[in-house]
Short mmCIF file of N, CA and C in Angstrom, two decimals:
data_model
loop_
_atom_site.label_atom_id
_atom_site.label_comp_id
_atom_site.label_asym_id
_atom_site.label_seq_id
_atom_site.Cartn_x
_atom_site.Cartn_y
_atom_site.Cartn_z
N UNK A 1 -38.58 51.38 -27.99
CA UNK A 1 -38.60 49.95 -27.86
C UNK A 1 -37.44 49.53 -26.95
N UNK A 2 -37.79 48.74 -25.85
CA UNK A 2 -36.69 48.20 -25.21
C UNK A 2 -36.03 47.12 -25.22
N UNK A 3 -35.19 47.20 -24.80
CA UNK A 3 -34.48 45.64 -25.13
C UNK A 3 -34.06 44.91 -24.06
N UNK A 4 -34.30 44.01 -23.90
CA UNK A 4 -34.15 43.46 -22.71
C UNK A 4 -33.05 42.30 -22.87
N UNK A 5 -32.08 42.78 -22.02
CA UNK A 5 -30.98 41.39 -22.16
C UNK A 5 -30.88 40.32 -21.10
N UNK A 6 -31.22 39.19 -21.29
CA UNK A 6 -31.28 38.10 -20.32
C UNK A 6 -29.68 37.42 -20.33
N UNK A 7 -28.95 37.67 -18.94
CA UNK A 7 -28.02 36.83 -18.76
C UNK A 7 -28.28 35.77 -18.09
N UNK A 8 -27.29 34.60 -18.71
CA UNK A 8 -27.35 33.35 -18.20
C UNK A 8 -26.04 33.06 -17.33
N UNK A 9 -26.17 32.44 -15.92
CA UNK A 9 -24.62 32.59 -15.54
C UNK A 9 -24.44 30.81 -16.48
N UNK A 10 -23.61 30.86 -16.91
CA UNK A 10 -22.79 29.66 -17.27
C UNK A 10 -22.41 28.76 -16.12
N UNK A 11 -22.24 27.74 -15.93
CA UNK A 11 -21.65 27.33 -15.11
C UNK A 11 -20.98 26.34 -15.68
N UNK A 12 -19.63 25.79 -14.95
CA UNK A 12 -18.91 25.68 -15.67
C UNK A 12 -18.69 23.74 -14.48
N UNK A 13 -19.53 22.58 -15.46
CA UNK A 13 -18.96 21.27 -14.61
C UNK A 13 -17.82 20.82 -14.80
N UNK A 14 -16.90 20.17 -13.61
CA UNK A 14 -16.27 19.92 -14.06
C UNK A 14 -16.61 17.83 -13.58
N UNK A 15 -16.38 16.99 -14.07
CA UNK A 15 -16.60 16.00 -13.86
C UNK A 15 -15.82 15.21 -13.73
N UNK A 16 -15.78 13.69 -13.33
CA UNK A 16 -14.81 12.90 -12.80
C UNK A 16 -15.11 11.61 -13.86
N UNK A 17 -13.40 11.57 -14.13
CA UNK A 17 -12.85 10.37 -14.93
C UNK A 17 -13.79 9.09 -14.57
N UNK A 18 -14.35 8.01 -15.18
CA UNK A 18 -14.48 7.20 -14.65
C UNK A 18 -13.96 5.75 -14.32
N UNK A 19 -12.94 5.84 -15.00
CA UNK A 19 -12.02 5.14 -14.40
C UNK A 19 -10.98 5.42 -13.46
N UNK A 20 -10.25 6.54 -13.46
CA UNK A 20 -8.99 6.88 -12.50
C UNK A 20 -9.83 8.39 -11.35
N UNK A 21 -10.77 8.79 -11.52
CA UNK A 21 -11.34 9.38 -10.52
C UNK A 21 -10.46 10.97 -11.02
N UNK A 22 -10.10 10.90 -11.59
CA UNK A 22 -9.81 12.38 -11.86
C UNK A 22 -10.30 13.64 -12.24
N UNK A 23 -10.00 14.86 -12.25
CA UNK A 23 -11.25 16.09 -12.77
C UNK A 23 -10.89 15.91 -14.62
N UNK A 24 -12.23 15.99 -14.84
CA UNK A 24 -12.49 16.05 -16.52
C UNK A 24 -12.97 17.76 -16.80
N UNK A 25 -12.38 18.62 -17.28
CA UNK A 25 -12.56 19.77 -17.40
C UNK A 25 -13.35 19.74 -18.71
N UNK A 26 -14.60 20.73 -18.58
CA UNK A 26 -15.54 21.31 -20.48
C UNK A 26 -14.00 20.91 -21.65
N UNK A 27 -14.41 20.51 -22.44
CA UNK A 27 -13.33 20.67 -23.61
C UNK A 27 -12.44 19.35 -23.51
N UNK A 28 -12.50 18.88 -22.51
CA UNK A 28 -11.27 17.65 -22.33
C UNK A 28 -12.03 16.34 -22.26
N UNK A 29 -10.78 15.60 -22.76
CA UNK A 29 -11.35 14.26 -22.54
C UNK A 29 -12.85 13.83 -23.78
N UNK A 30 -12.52 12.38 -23.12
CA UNK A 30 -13.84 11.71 -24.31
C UNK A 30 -14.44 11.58 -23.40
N UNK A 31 -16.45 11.37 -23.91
CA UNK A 31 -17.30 10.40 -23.38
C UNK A 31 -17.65 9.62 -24.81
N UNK A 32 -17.98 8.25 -23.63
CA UNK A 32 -18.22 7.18 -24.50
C UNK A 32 -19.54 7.01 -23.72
N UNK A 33 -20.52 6.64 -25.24
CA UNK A 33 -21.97 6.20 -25.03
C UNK A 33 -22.20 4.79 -25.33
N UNK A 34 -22.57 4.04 -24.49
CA UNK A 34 -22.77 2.65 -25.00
C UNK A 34 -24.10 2.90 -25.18
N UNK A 35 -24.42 1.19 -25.27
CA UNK A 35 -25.93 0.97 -25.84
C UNK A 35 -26.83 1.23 -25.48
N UNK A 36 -27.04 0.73 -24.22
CA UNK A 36 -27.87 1.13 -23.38
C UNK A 36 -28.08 2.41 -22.63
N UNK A 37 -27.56 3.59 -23.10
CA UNK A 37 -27.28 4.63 -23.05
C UNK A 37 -26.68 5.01 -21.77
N UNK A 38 -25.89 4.51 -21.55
CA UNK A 38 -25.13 4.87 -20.44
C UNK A 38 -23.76 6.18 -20.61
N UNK A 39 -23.32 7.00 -19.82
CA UNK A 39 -22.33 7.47 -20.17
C UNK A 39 -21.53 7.25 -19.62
N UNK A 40 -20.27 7.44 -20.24
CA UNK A 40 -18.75 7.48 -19.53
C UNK A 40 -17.76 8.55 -19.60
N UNK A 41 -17.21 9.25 -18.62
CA UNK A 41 -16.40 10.09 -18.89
C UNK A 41 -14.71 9.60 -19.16
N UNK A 42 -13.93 10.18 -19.56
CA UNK A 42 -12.49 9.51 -19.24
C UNK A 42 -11.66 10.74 -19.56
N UNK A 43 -10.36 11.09 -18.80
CA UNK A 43 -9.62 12.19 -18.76
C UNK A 43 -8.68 12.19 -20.00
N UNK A 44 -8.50 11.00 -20.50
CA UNK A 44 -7.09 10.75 -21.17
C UNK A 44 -7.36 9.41 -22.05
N UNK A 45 -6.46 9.11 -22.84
CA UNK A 45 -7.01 8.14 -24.20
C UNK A 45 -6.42 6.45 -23.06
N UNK A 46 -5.19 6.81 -22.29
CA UNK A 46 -4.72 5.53 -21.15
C UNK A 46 -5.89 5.00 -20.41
N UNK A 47 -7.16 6.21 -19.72
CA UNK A 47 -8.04 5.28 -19.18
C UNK A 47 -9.09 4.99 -20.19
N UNK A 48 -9.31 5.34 -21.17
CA UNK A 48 -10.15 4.30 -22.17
C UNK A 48 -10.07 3.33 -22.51
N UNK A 49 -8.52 3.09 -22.90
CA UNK A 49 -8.29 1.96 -23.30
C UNK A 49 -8.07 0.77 -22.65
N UNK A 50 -7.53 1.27 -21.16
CA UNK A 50 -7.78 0.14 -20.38
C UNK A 50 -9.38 -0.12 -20.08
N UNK A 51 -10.06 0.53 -19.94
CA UNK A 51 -11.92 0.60 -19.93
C UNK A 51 -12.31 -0.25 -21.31
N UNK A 52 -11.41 -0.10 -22.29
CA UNK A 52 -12.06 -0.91 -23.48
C UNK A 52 -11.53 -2.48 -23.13
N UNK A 53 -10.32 -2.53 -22.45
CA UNK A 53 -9.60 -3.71 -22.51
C UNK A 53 -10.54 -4.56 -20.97
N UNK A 54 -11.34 -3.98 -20.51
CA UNK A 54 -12.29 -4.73 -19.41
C UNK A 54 -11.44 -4.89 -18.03
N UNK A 55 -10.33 -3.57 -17.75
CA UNK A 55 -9.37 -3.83 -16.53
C UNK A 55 -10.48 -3.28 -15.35
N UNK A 56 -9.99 -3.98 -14.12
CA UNK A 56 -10.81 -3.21 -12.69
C UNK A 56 -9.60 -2.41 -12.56
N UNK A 57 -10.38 -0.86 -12.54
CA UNK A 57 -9.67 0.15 -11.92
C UNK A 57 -8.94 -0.01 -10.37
N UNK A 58 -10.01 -1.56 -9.53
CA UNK A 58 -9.58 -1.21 -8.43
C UNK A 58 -7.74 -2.10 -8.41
N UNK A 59 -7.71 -2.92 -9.31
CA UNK A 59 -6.31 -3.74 -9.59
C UNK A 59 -5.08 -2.75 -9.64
N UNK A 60 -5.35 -1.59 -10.32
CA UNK A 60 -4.30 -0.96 -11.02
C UNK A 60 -4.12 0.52 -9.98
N UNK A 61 -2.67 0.36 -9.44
CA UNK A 61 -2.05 0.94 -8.11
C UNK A 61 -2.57 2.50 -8.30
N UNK A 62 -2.03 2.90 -9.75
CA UNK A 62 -2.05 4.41 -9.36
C UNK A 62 -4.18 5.29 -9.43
N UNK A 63 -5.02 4.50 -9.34
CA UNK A 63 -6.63 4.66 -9.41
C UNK A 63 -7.13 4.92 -7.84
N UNK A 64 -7.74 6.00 -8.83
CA UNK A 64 -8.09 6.79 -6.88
C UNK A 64 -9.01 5.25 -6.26
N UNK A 65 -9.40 4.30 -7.36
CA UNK A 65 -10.61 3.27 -6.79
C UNK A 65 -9.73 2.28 -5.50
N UNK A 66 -8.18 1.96 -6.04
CA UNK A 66 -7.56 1.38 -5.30
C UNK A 66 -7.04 1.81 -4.51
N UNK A 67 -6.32 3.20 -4.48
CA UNK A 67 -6.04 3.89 -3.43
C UNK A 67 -6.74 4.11 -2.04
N UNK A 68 -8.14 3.94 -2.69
CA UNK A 68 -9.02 4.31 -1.11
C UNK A 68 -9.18 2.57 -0.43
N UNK A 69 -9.33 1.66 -1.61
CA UNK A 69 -9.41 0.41 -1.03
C UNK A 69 -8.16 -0.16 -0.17
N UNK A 70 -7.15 0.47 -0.09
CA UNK A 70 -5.70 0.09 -0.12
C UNK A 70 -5.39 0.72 1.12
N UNK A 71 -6.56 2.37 1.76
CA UNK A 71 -6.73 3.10 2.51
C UNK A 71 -5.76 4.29 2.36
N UNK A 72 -5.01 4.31 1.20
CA UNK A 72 -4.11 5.47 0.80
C UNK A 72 -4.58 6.65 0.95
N UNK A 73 -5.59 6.86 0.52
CA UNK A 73 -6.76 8.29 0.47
C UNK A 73 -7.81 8.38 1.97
N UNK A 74 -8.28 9.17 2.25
CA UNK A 74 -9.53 9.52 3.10
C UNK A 74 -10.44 9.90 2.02
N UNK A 75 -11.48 8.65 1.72
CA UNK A 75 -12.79 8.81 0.92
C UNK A 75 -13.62 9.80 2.30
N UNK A 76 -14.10 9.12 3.02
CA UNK A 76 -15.40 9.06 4.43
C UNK A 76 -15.05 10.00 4.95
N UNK A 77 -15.09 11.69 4.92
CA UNK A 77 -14.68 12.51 5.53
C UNK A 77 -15.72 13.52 5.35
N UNK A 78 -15.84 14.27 6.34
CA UNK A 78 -17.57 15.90 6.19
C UNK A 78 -16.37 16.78 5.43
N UNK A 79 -15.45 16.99 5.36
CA UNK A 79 -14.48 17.78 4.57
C UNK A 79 -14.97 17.62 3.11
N UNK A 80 -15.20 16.29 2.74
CA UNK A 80 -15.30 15.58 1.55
C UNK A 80 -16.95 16.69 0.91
N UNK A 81 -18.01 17.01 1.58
CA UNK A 81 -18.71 16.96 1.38
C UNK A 81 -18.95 18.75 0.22
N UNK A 82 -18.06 19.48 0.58
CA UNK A 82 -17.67 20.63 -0.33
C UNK A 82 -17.69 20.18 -1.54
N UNK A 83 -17.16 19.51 -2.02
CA UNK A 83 -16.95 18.69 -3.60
C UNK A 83 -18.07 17.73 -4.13
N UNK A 84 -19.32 17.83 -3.55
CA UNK A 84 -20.18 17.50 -3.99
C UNK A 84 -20.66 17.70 -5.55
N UNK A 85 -21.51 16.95 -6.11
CA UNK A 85 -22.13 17.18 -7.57
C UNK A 85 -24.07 17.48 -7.17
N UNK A 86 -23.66 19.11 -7.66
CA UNK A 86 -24.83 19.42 -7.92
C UNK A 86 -25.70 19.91 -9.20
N UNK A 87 -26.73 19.50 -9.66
CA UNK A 87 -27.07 19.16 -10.84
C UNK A 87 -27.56 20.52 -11.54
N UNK A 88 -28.28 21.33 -9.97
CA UNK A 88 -28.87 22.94 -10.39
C UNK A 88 -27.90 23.87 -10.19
N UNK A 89 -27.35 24.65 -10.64
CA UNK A 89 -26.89 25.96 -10.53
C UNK A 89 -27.58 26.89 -9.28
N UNK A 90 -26.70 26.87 -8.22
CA UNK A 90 -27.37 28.48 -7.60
C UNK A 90 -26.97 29.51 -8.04
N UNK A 91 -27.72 30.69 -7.48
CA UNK A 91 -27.97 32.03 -7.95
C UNK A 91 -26.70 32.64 -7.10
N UNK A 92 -26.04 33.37 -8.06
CA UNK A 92 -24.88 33.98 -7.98
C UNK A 92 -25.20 35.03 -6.12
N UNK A 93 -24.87 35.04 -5.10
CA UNK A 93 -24.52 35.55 -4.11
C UNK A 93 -23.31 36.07 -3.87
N UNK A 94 -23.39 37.66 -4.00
CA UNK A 94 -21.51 38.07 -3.87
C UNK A 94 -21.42 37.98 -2.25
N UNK A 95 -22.00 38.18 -1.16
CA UNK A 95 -21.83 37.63 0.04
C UNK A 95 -21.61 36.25 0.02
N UNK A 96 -22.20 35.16 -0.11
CA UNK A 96 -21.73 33.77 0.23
C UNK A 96 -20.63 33.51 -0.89
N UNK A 97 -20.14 34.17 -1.59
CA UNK A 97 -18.79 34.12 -2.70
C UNK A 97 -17.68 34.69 -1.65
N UNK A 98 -17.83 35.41 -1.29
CA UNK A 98 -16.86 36.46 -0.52
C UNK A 98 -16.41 35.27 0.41
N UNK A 99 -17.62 35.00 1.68
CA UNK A 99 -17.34 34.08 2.16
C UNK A 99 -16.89 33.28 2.11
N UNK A 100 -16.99 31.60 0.90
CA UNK A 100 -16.67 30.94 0.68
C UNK A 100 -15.00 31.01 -0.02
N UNK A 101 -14.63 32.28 -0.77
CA UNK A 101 -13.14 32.73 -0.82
C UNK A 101 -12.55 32.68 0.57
N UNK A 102 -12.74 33.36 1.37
CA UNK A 102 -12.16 34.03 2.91
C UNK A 102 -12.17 32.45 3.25
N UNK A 103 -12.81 31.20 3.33
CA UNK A 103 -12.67 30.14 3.85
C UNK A 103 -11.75 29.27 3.46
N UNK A 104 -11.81 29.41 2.12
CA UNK A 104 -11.07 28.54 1.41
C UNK A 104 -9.85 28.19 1.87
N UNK A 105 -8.77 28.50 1.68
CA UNK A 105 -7.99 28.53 2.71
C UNK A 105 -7.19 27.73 3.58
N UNK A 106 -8.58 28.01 4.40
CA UNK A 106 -8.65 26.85 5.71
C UNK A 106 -9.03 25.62 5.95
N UNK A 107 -10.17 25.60 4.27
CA UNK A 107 -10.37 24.04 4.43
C UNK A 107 -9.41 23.69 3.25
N UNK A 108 -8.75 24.09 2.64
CA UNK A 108 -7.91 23.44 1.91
C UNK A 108 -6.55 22.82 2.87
N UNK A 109 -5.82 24.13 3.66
CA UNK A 109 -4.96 23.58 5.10
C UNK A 109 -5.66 22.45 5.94
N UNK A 110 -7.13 22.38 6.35
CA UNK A 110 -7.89 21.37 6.95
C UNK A 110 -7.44 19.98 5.96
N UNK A 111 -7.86 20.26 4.59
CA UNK A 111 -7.81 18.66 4.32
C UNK A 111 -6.43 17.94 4.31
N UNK A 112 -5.53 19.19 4.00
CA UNK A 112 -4.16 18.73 3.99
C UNK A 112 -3.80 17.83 5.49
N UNK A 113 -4.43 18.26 6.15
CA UNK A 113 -3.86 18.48 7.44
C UNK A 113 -4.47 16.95 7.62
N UNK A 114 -5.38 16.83 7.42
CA UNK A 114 -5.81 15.18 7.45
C UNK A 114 -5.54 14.05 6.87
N UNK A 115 -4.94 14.28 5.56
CA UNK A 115 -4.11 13.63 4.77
C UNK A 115 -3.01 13.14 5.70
N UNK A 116 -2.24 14.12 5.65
CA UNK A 116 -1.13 13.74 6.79
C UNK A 116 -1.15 12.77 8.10
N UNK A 117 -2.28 13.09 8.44
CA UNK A 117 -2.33 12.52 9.70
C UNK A 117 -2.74 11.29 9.37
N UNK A 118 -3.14 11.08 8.42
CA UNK A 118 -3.79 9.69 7.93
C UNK A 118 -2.63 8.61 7.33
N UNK A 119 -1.68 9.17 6.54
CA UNK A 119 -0.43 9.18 6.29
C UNK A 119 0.46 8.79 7.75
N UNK A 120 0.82 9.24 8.00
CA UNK A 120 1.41 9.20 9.43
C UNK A 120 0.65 8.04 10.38
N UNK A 121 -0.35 8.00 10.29
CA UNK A 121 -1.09 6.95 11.15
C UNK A 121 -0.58 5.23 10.40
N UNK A 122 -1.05 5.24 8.97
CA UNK A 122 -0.55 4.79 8.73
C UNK A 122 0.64 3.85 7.85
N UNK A 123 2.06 4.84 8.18
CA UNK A 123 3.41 4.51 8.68
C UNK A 123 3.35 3.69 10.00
N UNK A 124 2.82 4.44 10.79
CA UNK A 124 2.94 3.93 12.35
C UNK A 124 2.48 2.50 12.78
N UNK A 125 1.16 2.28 12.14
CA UNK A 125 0.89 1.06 12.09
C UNK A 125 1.31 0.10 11.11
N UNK A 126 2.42 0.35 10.01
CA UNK A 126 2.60 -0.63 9.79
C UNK A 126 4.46 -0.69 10.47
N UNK A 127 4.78 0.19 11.13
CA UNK A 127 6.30 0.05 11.92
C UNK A 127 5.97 -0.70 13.30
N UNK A 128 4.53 -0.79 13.28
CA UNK A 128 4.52 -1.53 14.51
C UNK A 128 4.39 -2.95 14.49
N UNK A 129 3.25 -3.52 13.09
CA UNK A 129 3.31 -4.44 12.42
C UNK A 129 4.64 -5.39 12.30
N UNK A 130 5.57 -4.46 11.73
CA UNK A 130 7.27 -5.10 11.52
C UNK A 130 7.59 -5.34 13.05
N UNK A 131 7.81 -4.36 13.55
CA UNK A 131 8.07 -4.64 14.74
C UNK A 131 7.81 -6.03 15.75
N UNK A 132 6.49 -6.56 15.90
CA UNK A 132 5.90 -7.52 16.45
C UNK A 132 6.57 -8.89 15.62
N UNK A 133 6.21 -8.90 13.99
CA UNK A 133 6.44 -9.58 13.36
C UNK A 133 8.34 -9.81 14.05
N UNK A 134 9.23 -8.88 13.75
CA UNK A 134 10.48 -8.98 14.09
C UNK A 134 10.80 -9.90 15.38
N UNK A 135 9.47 -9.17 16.98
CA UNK A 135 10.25 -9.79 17.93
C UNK A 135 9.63 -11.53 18.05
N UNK A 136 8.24 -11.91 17.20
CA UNK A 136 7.84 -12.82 17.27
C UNK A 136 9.18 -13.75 16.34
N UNK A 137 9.47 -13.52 15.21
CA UNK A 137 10.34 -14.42 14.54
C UNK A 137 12.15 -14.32 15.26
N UNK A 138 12.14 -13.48 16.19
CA UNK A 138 13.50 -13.67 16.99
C UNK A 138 13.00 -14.78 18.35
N UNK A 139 11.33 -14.48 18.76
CA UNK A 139 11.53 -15.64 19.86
C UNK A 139 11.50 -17.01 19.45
N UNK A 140 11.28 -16.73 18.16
CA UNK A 140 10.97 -18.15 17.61
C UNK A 140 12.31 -18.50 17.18
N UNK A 141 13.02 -18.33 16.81
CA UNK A 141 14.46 -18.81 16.64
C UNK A 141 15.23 -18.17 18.00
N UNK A 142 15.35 -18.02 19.39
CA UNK A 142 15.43 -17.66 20.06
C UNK A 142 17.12 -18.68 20.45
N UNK A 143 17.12 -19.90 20.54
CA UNK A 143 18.13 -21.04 20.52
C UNK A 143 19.26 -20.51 19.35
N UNK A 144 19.02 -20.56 18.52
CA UNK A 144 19.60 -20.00 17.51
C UNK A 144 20.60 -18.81 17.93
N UNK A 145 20.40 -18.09 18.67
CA UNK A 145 20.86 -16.38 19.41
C UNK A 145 21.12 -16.75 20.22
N UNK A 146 21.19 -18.05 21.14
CA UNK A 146 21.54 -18.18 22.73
C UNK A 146 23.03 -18.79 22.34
N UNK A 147 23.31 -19.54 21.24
CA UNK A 147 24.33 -20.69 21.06
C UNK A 147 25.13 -19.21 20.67
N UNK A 148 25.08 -18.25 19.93
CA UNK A 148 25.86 -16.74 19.38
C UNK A 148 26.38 -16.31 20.79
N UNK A 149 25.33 -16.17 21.78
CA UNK A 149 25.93 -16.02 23.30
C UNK A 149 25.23 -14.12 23.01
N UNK A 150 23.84 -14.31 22.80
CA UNK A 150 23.24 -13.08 22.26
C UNK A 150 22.04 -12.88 22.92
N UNK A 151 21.67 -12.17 23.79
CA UNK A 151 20.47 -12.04 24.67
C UNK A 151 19.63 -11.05 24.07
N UNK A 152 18.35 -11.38 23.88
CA UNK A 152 17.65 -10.58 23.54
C UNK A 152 16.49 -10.13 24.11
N UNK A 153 16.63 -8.86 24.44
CA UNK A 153 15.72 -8.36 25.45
C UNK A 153 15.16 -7.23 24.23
N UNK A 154 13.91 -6.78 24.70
CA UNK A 154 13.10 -5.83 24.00
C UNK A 154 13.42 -4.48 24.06
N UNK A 155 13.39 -4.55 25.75
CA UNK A 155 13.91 -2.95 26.08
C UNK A 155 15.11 -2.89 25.65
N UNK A 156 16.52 -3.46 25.79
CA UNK A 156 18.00 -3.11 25.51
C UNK A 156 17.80 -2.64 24.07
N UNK A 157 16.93 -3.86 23.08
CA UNK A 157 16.85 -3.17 21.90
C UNK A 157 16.45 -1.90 21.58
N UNK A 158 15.13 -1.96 21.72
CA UNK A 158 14.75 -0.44 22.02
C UNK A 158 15.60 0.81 22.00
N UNK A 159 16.10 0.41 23.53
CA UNK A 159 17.26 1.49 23.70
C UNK A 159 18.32 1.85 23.22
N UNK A 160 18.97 0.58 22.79
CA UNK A 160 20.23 1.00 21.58
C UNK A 160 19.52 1.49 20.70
N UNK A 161 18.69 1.32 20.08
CA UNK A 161 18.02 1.89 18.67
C UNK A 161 17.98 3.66 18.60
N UNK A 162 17.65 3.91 19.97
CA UNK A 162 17.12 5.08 20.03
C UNK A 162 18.39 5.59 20.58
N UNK A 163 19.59 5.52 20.97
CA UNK A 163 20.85 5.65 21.04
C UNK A 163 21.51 5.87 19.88
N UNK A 164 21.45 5.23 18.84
CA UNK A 164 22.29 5.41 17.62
C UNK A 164 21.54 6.35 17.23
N UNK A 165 19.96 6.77 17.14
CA UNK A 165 19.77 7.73 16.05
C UNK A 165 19.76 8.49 16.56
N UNK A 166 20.18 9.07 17.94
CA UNK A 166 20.43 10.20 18.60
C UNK A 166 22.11 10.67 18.72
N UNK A 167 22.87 9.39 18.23
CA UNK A 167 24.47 9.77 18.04
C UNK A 167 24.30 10.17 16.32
N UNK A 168 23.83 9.89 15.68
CA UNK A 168 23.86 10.34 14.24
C UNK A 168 23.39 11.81 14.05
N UNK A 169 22.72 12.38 14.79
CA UNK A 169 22.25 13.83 14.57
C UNK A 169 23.21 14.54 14.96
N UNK A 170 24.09 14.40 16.65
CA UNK A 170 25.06 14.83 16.73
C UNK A 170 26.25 15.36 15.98
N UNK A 171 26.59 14.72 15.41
CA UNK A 171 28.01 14.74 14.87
C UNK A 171 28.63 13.54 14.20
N UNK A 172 29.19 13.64 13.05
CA UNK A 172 30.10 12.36 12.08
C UNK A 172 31.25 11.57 12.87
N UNK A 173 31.88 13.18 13.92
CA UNK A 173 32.72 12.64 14.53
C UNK A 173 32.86 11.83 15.68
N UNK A 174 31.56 12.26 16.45
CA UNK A 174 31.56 11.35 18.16
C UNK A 174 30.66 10.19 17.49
N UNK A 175 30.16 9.76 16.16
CA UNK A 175 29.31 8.83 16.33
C UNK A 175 30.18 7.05 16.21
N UNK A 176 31.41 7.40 16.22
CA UNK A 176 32.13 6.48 16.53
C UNK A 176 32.26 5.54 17.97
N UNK A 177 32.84 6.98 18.82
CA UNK A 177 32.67 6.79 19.69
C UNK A 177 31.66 6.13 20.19
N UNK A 178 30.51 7.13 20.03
CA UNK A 178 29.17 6.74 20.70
C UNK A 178 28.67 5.09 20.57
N UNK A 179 28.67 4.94 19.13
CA UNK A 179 28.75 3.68 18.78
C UNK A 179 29.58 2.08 19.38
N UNK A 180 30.19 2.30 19.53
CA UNK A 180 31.78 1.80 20.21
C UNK A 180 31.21 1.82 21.84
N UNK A 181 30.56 2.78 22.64
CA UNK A 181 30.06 2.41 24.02
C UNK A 181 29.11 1.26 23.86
N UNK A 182 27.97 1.82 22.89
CA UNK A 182 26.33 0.71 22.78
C UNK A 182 27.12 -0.68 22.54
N UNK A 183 27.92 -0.78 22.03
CA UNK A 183 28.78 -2.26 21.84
C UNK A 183 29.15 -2.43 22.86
N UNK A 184 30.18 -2.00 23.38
CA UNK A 184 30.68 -2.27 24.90
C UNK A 184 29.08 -2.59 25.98
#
């Protein structure tokens, strides 16, 4: 008589908070069933209770919901599309496993790498923001700086600016000096 053993691969979901967008691992966290049979996941007893207390996730700073509205995060990205939710299980492939290890990697350095740049983009736009804002509210009090006996030009600024933070890398000691010319 034979016996036949049927394995099942397990698979293992992991799901997202629904309030703060976070991973909900098997074993963790509550779901809550309302009436209408809806479900809810939540990572931690903090986003329930604000979920019971009727808060918009998108109000409250640290929620991936506000973060992307706020543009902190890159939601809209083909990077994004790896982390998909799929409902069927595929069939175990030790070639496309192998593969998808050997890649990994690179799209994990890839997304980083876009973060940053997204980050960095925008810093930049909002130093440029200040910036405008700065030279618009100096031309506008412009009289104000002429009676000081204080000329204000864009480029001179500019250039001292980028003068001092190039005497500060130098040395503690010439940045006196250095300083002491941009005045002169």
């Amino acid at each position: 008589m034979e016996c036949k053993i049927l394995f099942f691969y397990p698979y293992m979901r992991i799901e997202k908070c629904w309030f703060c967008s976070a991973n909900v691992y098997p074993g963790k966290g509550t779901k809550y069933v309302r009436g209408d049979y809806k479900s809810f996941r939540f990572c931690r007893s903090k986003c329930f209770k604000l979920f019971k207390l009727r808060l918009n996730p998108r109000k409250l700073k640290w929620t991936k919901a506000s973060r992307v509205m706020r543009g902190k995060e890159v939601v809209e990205h083909s990077i994004n599309t790896f982390e998909r939710r799929m409902d069927v299980p595929k069939m175990y492939d030790r070639s496309k496993v192998e593969n998808i290890i050997e890649i990994l990697p690179k799209i994990l350095d890839l997304k980083n790498r876009i973060n940053e740049e997204n980050t960095k983009d925008r810093i930049f736009t909002a130093k440029e923001k200040s910036k405008l804002s700065d030279l618009a509210f100096m031309k506008k009090y412009e009289k104000l700086l002429e009676n000081e006996k204080v000329i204000v030009d864009t480029q001179k600024l500019s250039s001292s600016h980028l003068n001092k933070s190039e005497s500060k890398t130098k040395s503690a000691g010439k940045s006196k000096k250095t300083s002491e010319t941009i005045l002169n």
